Coordinates of C-alpha atoms and ligand atoms in Angstrom, one line a residue:
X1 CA -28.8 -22.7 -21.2
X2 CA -30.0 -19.2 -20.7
X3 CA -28.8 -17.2 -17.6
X4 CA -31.5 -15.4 -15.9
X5 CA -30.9 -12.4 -14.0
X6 CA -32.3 -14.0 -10.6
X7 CA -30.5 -16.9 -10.8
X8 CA -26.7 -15.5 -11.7
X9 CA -25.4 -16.3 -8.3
X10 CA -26.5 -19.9 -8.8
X11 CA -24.6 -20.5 -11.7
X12 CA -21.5 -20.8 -9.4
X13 CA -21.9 -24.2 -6.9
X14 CA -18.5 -23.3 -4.8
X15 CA -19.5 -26.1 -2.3
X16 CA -19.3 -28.5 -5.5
X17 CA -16.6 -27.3 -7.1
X18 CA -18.5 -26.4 -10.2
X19 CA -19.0 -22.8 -12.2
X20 CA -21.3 -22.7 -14.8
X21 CA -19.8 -22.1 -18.6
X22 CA -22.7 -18.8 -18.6
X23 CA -20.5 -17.5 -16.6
X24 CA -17.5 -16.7 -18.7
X25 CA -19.5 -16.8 -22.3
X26 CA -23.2 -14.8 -21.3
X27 CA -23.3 -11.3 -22.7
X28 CA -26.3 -10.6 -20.2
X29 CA -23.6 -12.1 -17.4
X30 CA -21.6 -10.2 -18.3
X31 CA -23.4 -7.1 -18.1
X32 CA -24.5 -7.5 -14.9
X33 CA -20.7 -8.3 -13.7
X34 CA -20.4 -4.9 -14.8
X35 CA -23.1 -3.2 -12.3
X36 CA -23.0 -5.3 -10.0
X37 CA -19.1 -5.9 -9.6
X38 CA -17.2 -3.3 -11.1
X39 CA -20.0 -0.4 -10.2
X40 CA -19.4 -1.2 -6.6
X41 CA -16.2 -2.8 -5.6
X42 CA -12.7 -1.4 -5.2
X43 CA -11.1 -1.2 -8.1
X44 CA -7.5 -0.5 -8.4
X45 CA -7.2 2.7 -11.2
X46 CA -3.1 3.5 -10.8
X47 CA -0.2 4.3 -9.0
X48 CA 1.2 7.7 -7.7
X49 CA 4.2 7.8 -9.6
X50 CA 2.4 7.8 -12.8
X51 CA 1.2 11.2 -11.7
X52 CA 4.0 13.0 -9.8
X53 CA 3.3 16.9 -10.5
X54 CA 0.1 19.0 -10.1
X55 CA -1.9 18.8 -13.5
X56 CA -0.5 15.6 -14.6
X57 CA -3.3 13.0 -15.5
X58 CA -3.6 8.8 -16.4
X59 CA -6.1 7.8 -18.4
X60 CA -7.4 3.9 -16.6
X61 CA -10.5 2.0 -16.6
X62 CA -13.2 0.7 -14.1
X63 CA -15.0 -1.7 -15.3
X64 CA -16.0 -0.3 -19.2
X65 CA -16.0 3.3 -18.2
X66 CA -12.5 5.1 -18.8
X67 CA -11.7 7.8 -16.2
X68 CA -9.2 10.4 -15.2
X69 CA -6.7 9.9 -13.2
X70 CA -5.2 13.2 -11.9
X71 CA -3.4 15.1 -9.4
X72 CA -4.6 19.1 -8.7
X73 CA -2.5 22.0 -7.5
X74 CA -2.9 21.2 -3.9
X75 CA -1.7 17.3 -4.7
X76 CA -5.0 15.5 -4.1
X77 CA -5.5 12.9 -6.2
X78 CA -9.2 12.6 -7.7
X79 CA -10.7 10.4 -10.4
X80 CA -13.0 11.8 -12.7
X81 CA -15.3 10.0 -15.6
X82 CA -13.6 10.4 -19.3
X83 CA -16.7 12.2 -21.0
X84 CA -17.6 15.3 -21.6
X85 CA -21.1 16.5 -19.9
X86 CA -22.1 18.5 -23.3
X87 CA -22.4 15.8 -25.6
X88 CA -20.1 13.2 -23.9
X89 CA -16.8 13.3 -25.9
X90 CA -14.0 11.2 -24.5
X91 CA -11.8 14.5 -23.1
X92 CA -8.3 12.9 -22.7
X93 CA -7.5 10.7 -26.1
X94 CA -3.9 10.4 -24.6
X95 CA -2.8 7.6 -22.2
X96 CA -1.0 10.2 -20.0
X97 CA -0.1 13.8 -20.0
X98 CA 0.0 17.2 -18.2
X99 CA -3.1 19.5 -18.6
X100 CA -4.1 23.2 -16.7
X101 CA -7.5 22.2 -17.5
X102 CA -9.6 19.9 -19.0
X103 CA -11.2 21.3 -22.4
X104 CA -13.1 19.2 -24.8
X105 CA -12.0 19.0 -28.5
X106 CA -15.7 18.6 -29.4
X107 CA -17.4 22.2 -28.4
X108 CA -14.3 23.4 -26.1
X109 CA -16.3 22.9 -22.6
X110 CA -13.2 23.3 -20.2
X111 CA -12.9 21.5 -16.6
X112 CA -10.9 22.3 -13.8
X113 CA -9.4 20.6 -10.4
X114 CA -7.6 23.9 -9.3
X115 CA -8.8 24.0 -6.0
X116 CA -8.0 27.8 -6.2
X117 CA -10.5 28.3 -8.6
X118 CA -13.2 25.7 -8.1
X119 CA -14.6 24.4 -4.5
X120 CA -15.5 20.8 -7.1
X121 CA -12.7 18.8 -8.6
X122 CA -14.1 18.9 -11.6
X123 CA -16.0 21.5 -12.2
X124 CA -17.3 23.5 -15.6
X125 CA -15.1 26.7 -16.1
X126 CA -15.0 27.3 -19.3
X127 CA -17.9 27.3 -22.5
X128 CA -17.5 29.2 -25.4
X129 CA -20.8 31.4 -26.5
X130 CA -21.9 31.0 -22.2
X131 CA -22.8 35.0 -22.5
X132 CA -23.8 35.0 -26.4
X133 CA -25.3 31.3 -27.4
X134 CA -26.5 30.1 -23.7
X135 CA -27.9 33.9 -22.9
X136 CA -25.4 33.8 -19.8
X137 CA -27.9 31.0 -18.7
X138 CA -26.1 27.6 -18.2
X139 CA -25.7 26.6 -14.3
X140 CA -21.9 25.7 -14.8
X141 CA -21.9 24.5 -10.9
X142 CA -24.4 21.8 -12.1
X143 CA -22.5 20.3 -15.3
X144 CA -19.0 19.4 -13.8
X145 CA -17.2 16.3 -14.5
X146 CA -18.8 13.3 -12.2
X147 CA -16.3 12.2 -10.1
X148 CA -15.9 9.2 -8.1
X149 CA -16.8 9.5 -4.6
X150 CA -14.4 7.4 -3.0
X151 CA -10.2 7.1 -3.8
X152 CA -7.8 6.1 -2.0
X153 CA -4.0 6.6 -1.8
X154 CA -2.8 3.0 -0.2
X155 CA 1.1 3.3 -0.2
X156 CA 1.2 4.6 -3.6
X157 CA -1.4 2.6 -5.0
X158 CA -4.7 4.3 -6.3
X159 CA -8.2 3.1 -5.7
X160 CA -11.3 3.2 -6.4
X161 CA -15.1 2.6 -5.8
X162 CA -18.2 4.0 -7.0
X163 CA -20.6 3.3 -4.5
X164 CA -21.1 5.8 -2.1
X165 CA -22.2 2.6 0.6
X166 CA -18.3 1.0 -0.2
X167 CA -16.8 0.1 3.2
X168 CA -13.1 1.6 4.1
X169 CA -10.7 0.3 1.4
X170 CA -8.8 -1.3 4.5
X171 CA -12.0 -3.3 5.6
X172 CA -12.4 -4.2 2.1
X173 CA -8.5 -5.7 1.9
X174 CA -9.1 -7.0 5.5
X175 CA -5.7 -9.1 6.2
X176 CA -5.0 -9.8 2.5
X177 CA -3.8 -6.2 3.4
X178 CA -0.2 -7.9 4.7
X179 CA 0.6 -10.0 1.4
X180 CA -0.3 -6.8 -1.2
X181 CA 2.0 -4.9 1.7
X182 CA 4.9 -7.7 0.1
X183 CA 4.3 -5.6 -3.1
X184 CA 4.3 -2.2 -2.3
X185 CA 6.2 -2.2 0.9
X186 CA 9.3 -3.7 -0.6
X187 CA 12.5 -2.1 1.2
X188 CA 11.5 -2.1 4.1
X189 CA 8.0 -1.4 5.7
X190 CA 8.3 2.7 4.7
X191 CA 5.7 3.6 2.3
X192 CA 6.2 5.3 -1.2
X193 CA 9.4 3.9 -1.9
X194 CA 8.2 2.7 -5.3
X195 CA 7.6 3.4 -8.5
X196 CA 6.3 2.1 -11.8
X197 CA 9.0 1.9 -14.9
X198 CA 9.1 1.4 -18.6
X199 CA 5.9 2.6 -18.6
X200 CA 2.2 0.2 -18.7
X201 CA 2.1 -2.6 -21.0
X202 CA -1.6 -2.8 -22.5
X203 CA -3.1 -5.6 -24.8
X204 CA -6.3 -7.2 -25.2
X205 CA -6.6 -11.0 -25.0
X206 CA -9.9 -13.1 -26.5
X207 CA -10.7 -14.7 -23.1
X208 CA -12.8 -13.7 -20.2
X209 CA -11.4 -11.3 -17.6
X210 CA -11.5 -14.4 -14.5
X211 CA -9.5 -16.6 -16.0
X212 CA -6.6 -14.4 -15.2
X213 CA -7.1 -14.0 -11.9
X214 CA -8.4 -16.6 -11.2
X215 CA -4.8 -18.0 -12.7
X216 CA -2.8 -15.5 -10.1
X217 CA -4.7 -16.0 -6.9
X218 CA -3.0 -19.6 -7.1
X219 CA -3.2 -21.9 -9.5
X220 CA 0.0 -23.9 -9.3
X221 CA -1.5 -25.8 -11.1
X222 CA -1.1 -24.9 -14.6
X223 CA 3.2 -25.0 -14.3
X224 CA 3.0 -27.3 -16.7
X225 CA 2.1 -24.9 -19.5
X226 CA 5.4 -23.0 -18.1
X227 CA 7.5 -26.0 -18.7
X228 CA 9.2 -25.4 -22.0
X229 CA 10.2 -22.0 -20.8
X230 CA 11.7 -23.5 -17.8
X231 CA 13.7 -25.8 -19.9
X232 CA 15.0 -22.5 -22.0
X233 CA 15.7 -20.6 -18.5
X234 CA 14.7 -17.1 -18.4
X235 CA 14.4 -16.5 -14.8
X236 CA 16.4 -13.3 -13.3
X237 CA 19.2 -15.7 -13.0
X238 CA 19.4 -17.0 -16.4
X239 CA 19.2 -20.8 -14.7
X240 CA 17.2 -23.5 -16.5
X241 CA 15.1 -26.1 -14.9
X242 CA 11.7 -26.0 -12.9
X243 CA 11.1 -22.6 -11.2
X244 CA 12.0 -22.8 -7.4
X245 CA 11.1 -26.5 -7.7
X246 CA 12.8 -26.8 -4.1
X247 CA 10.6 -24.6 -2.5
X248 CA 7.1 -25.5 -0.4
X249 CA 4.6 -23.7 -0.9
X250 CA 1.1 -23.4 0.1
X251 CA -2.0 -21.2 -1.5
X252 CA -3.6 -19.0 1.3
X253 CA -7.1 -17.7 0.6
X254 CA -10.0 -15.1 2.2
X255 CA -12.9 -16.5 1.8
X256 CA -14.9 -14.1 3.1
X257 CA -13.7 -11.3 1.1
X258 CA -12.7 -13.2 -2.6
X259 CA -8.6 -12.5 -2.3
X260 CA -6.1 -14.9 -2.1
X261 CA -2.4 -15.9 -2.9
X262 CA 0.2 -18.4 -3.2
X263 CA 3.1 -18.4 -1.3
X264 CA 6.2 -19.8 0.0
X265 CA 5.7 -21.2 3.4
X266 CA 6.9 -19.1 6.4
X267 CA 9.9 -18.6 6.9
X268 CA 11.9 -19.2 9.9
X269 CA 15.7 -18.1 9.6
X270 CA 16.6 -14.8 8.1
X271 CA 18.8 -16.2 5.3
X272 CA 16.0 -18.2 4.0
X273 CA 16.3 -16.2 0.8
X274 CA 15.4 -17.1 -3.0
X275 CA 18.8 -16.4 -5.1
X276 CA 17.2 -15.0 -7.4
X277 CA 20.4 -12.9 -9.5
X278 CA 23.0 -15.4 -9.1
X279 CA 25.0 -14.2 -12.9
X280 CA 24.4 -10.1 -11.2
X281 CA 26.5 -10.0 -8.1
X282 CA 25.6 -6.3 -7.4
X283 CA 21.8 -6.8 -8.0
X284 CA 21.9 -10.1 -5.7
X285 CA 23.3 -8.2 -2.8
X286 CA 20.8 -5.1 -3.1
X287 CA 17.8 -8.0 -3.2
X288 CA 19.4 -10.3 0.1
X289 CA 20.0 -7.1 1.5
X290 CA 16.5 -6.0 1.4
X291 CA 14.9 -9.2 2.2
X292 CA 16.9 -9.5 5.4
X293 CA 15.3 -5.7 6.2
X294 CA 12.2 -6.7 5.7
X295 CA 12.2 -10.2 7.9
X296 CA 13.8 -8.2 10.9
X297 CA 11.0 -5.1 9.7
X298 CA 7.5 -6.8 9.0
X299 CA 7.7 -9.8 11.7
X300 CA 6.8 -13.8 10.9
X301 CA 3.3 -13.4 9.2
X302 CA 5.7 -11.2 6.3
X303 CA 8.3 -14.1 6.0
X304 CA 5.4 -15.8 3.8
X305 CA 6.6 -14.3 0.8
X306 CA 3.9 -14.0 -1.6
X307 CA 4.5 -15.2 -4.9
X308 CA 1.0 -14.0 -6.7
X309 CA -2.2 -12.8 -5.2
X310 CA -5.1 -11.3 -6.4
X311 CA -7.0 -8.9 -5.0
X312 CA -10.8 -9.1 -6.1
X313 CA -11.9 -9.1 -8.7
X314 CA -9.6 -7.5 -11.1
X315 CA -6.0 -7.1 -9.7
X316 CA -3.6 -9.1 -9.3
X317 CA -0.2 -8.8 -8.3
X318 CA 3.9 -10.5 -7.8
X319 CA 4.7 -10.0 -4.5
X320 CA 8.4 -10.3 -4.8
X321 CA 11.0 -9.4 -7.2
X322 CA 10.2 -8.8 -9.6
X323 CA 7.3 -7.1 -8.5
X324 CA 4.3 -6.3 -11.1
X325 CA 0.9 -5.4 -10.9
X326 CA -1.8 -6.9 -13.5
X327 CA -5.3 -5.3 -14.0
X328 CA -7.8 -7.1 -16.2
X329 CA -10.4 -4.9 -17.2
X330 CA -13.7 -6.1 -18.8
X331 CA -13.8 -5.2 -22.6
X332 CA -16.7 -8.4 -23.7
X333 CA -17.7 -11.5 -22.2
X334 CA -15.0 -13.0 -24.4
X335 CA -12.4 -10.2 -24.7
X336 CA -10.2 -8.1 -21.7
X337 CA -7.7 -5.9 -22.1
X338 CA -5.0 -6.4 -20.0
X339 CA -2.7 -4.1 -18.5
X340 CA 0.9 -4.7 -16.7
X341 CA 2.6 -2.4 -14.3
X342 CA 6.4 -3.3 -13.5
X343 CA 7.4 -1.6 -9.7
X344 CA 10.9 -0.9 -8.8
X345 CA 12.4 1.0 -6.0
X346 CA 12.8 4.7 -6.8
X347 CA 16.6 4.7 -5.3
X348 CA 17.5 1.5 -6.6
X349 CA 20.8 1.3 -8.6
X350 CA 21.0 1.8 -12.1
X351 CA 22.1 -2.1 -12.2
X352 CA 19.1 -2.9 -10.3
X353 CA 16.5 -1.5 -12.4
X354 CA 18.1 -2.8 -15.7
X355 CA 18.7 -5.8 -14.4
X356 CA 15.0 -5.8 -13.6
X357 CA 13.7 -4.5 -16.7
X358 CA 15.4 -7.0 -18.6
X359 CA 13.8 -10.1 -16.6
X360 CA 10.1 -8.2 -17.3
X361 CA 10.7 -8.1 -20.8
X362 CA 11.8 -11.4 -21.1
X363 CA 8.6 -12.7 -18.3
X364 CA 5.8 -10.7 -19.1
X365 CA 3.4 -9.1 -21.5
X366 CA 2.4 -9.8 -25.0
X367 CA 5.8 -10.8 -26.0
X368 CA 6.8 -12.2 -22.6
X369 CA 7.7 -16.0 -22.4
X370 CA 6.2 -16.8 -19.7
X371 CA 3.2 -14.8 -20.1
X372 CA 2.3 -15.4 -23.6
X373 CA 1.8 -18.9 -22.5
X374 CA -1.3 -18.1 -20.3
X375 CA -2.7 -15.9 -22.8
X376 CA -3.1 -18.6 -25.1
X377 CA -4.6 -21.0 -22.3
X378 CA -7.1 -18.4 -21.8
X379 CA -8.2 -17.6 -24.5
X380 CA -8.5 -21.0 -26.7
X381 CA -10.5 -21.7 -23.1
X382 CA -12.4 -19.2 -24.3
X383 CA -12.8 -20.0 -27.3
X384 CA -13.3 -23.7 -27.3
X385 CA -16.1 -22.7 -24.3
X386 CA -18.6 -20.4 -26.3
X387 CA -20.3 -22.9 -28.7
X388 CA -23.7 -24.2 -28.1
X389 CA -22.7 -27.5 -27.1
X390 CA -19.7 -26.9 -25.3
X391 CA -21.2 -24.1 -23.1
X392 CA -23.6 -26.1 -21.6
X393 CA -21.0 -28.2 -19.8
X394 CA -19.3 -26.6 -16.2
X395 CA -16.1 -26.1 -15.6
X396 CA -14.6 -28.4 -12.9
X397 CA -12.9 -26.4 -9.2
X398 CA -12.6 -29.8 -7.2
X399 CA -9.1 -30.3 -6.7
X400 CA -8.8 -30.1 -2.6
X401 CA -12.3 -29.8 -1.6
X402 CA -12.8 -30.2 1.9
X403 CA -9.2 -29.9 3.1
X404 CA -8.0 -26.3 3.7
X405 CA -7.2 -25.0 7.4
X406 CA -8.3 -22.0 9.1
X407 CA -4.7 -20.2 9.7
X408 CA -3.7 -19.0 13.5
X409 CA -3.5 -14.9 13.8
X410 CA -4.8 -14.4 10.5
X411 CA -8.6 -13.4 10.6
X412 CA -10.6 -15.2 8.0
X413 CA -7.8 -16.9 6.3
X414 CA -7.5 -20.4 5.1
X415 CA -4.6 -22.2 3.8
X416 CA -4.3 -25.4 1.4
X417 CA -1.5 -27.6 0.1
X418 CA 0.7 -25.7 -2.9
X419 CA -1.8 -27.3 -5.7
X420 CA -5.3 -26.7 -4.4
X421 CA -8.4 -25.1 -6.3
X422 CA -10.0 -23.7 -3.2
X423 CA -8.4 -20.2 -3.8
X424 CA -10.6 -20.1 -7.3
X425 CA -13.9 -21.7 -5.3
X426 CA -13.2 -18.6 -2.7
X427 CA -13.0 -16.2 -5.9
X428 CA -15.9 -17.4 -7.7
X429 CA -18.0 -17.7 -4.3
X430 CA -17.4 -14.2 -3.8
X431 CA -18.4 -13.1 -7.3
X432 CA -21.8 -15.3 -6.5
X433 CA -22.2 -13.1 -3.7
X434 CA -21.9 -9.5 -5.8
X435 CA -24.2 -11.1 -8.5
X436 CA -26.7 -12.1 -5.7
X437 CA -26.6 -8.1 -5.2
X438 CA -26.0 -8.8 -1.4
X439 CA -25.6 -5.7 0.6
X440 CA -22.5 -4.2 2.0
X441 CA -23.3 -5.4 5.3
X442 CA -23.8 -9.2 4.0
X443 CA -20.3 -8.4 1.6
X444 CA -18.3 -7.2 4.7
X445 CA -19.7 -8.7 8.2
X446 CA -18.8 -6.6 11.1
Ligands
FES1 FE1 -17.7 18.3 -25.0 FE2 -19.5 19.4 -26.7 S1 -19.0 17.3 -26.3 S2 -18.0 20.4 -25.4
FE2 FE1 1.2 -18.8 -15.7

C-alpha cells in the first residue's frame, strides 16, 4: 500500500485499535511527520545545566534539523538553527563548548548573542572582505542566524517550538504537567534543583522513532523481554526477581493532548515508599528522606509516582529515581538516534550520585541491560516490518479497548488497569491529528 498525503491521518484507526505498518516503514510518512510534527510541536532541546555560563552552547536536534543551544551574556537562553546563512555550513561540529561568537570554519561569517552588541540573538557581526569583496554592501541585519521563536525554560528543562501559532508550553503539557513535575521537581517542589551527569548518552537504533515512546508512555506490557535481567538483578538494590512485582499500578493517559504514563497507584500513607538502595544505607535514607518531602510538599495527585511517561511525541522520561530523560529524534523512517540524559540532584552526596551513576550504567543506554533489550525489540520490529508483504499487515493496539476511566480532579485524564494499550491508541490518535494538519485551535480546545 502506498500512503497518500491526504489520507495519513487515516492510516491510524485508534477507535479499532489498529495502526497502519505505513506508518512506521513510509519514507513519504515520514517526511511529513517531520513538517507536520516536529515543525510545530514542542520539542524538548536540553537542560540548563548543560549550559551554566554565558557563551556556553549544546548542540540538540528538532526533528532533522540540528540547532544551537546557548546561553548569552545577559543569561537568556535562545536556540538558534546549526547552519551558516553564507553557504550553510554546520557552525558548531562539537557536541558542547564555550564560544564569544559564532564564526563559520567555511568563509569565517561570525554570529553573535551578546546582547551588548546586537539587539538579535543571532545576528551577523562579522565577514571577512564586508568593505573590500561585498563593496561595504551586505545588509548584515538581514543574514543572522534564524532562531526559533518560541523557548522555554520549564524548571530547568529547555523547549522548543517552531511555529510562531504554538500555544503556551504549559497549555501544551496541560496536567501531564504534574507527572513530568515527578522528574524535575525531585527534592521537594523548589525548582532548579537538578542537574544532568556523566554527560548525554547518544546512539542510533534501526527502528522507527514511536516505538520508543510509544514503549515509555506505558507499555507494561513488554516486562517479559525484561525477564532475564530480572533474574540476574540489577536494580539499585542489587535484588533479583520481578521488578516491584508487589506493586499496583495503573497507566494514566491524556487523550486530548497525546502524553501519558504509568504509574504506581496513589498513595495514601507517607511511608509508602519503594526501597529502592536496600545494600546503600546512606543513599536509602537521602531517597526516603526526600520522598517523605515531597508527599507532605506536592499533595495526593503527586503520591502517583510516575514510573515512565512520555511527553509527545518525542520525550520521554523516569519519574523517580533514577530519574532520566529519553529523546528520540527522527534520523529515517527506519533509523533514530537516541539520546539519554541521567538527572541527579546538584547537592546530593557524593554516595548518592555514585550510587546513581552506577545503576544508569548498568540500566540504560547502548550497553545498558535493561535497555539494550528494547533496542533490539524495536528494531528487529522494524526490520521484520518493512518488506512488501509484511508491511501491508497493521499492527494490533486492542488490549483494553473500551475500559479506561475518566479520573476525578485531573482535566482530560483517563486511567486503565497496569497492562492496557490505550496509552499508545491516545499517542497514535494524537499523531493522526498533527498528520491531519489540524489547527492549533482543533490541537488545544479552549
Ligand atoms: Fe559559512 Fe561561508 S558557509 S561563511
Ligand atoms: Fe523496556
Amino acid at each position: 500500500m502506498k500512503a497518500q498525503p491526504e489520507s495519513y491521518s487515516s492510516l491510524v484507526d485508534a477507535d479499532q485499535g489498529i495502526v497502519s505498518r505505513e506508518v512506521f516503514v513510509n519514507q513519504e510518512v515520514f517526511e511529513q511527520e517531520i513538517a507536520r510534527i516536529f515543525a510545530r510541536a514542542w520539542l524538548f532541546v536540553g537542560h540548563e545545566s548543560l549550559i551554566p555560563n554565558p557563551d556556553d552552547y549544546f548542540v540538540s536536534r528538532m526533528g532533522m534539523d540540528s540547532v544551537i543551544l546557548t546561553r548569552d551574556r545577559q543569561g537568556n537562553i535562545h536556540v538558534l538553527l546549526n547552519s551558516c546563512m553564507h553557504r550553510g555550513m554546520k557552525l558548531c561540529r562539537h557536541d558542547q563548548g564555550n564560544a564569544r561568537a559564532l564564526t563559520c570554519p567555511y568563509h569565517g561569517w561570525s554570529y553573535s548573542t551578546d546582547g551588548q552588541l546586537v539587539e538579535t540573538p543571532g545576528e551577523l557581526v562579522g565577514v571577512p572582505g564586508l568593505a573590500t569583496h561585498y563593496h561595504g554592501q551586505l545588509d548584515k541585519k538581514a543574514w543572522g542566524l534564524v532562531r526559533c521563536p518560541n523557548v522555554v525554560n520549564y524548571k530547568g528543562t529547555i523547549w522548543a517550538s517552531w511555529d510562531k501559532e504554538a500555544p503556551p508550553f504549559l497549555d501544551y503539557l496541560g496536567d501531564m504537567k504534574h507527572y513530568l513535575d515527578a522528574a524535575l521537581d525531585h527534592r521537594d517542589g523548589r525548582e532548579g534543583g537538578s542537574e544532568v551527569f556523566g554527560g548525554v548518552q547518544k546512539w542510533r537504533v534501526k527502528c522507527n522513532w514511536k516505538f520508543a515512546p510509544e514503549n515509555f508512555i506505558g507499555d507494561m506490557y513488554h516486562d517479559i523481554s525484561h525477564r532475564s535481567v530480572d533474574l540476574v538483578g540489577i536494580g539499585p538494590s542489587v535484588g533479583k526477581g520481578r521488578r516491584d512485582a508487589s506493586r499496583r499500578r495503573m497507566t494514566i493517559g491524556f487523550p486530548g493532548l497525546g502524553h501519558g504514563l504509568l504509574g504506581q497507584l496513589p498513595h495514601t500513607a507517607e511511608d509508602d515508599y519503594v526501597p529502592l538502595y536496600t545494600k546503600h544505607p546512606e543513599v536509602e535514607a537521602y531517597f526516603r528522606e526526600i520522598h517523605a518531602a515531597r508527599v507532605r510538599n506536592l499533595g495526593d495527585r503527586m503520591r502517583v509516582q510516575t514510573s515512565v511517561g512520555t511527553i509527545f511525541p518525542n520525550m520521554s522520561f523516569h519519574g523517580r529515581q533514577p530519574r532520566t530523560i529519553a529523546v528520540f529524534h527522527p534520523i529515517s523512517p527506519t533509523e533514530m538516534e537516541m539520546w539519554r540524559f541521567y538527572l541527579v540532584d546538584k547537592d546530593a552526596p557524593q554516595a548518592v550520585k555514585d550510587a546513581t551513576r552506577h545503576y544508569y550504567l548498568r540500566y540504560s543506554g547502548p550497553a545498558g541491560m535493561t535497555e539494550s533489550d528494547d533496542l533490539e525489540n524495536w528494531s528487529y520490529a522494524t526490520e521484520a516490518s518493512k518488506a512488501p508483504l509484511a508491511r501491508q499487515y497493521a499492527y494490533n493496539y486492542q488490549m483494553g479497548l473500551g475500559h479506561a476511566q475518566p479520573i476525578e480532579g485531573l482535566r482530560g485524564a483517563v486511567q486503565s488497569g497496569d497492562v492496557s494499550e490505550e496509552n499508545q491508541r491516545i499517542f497514535y490518535s494524537r499523531w493522526a491529528d498533527f498528520m491531519a494538519g489540524k489547527s492549533w485551535a482543533d490541537l488545544i480546545p479552549g
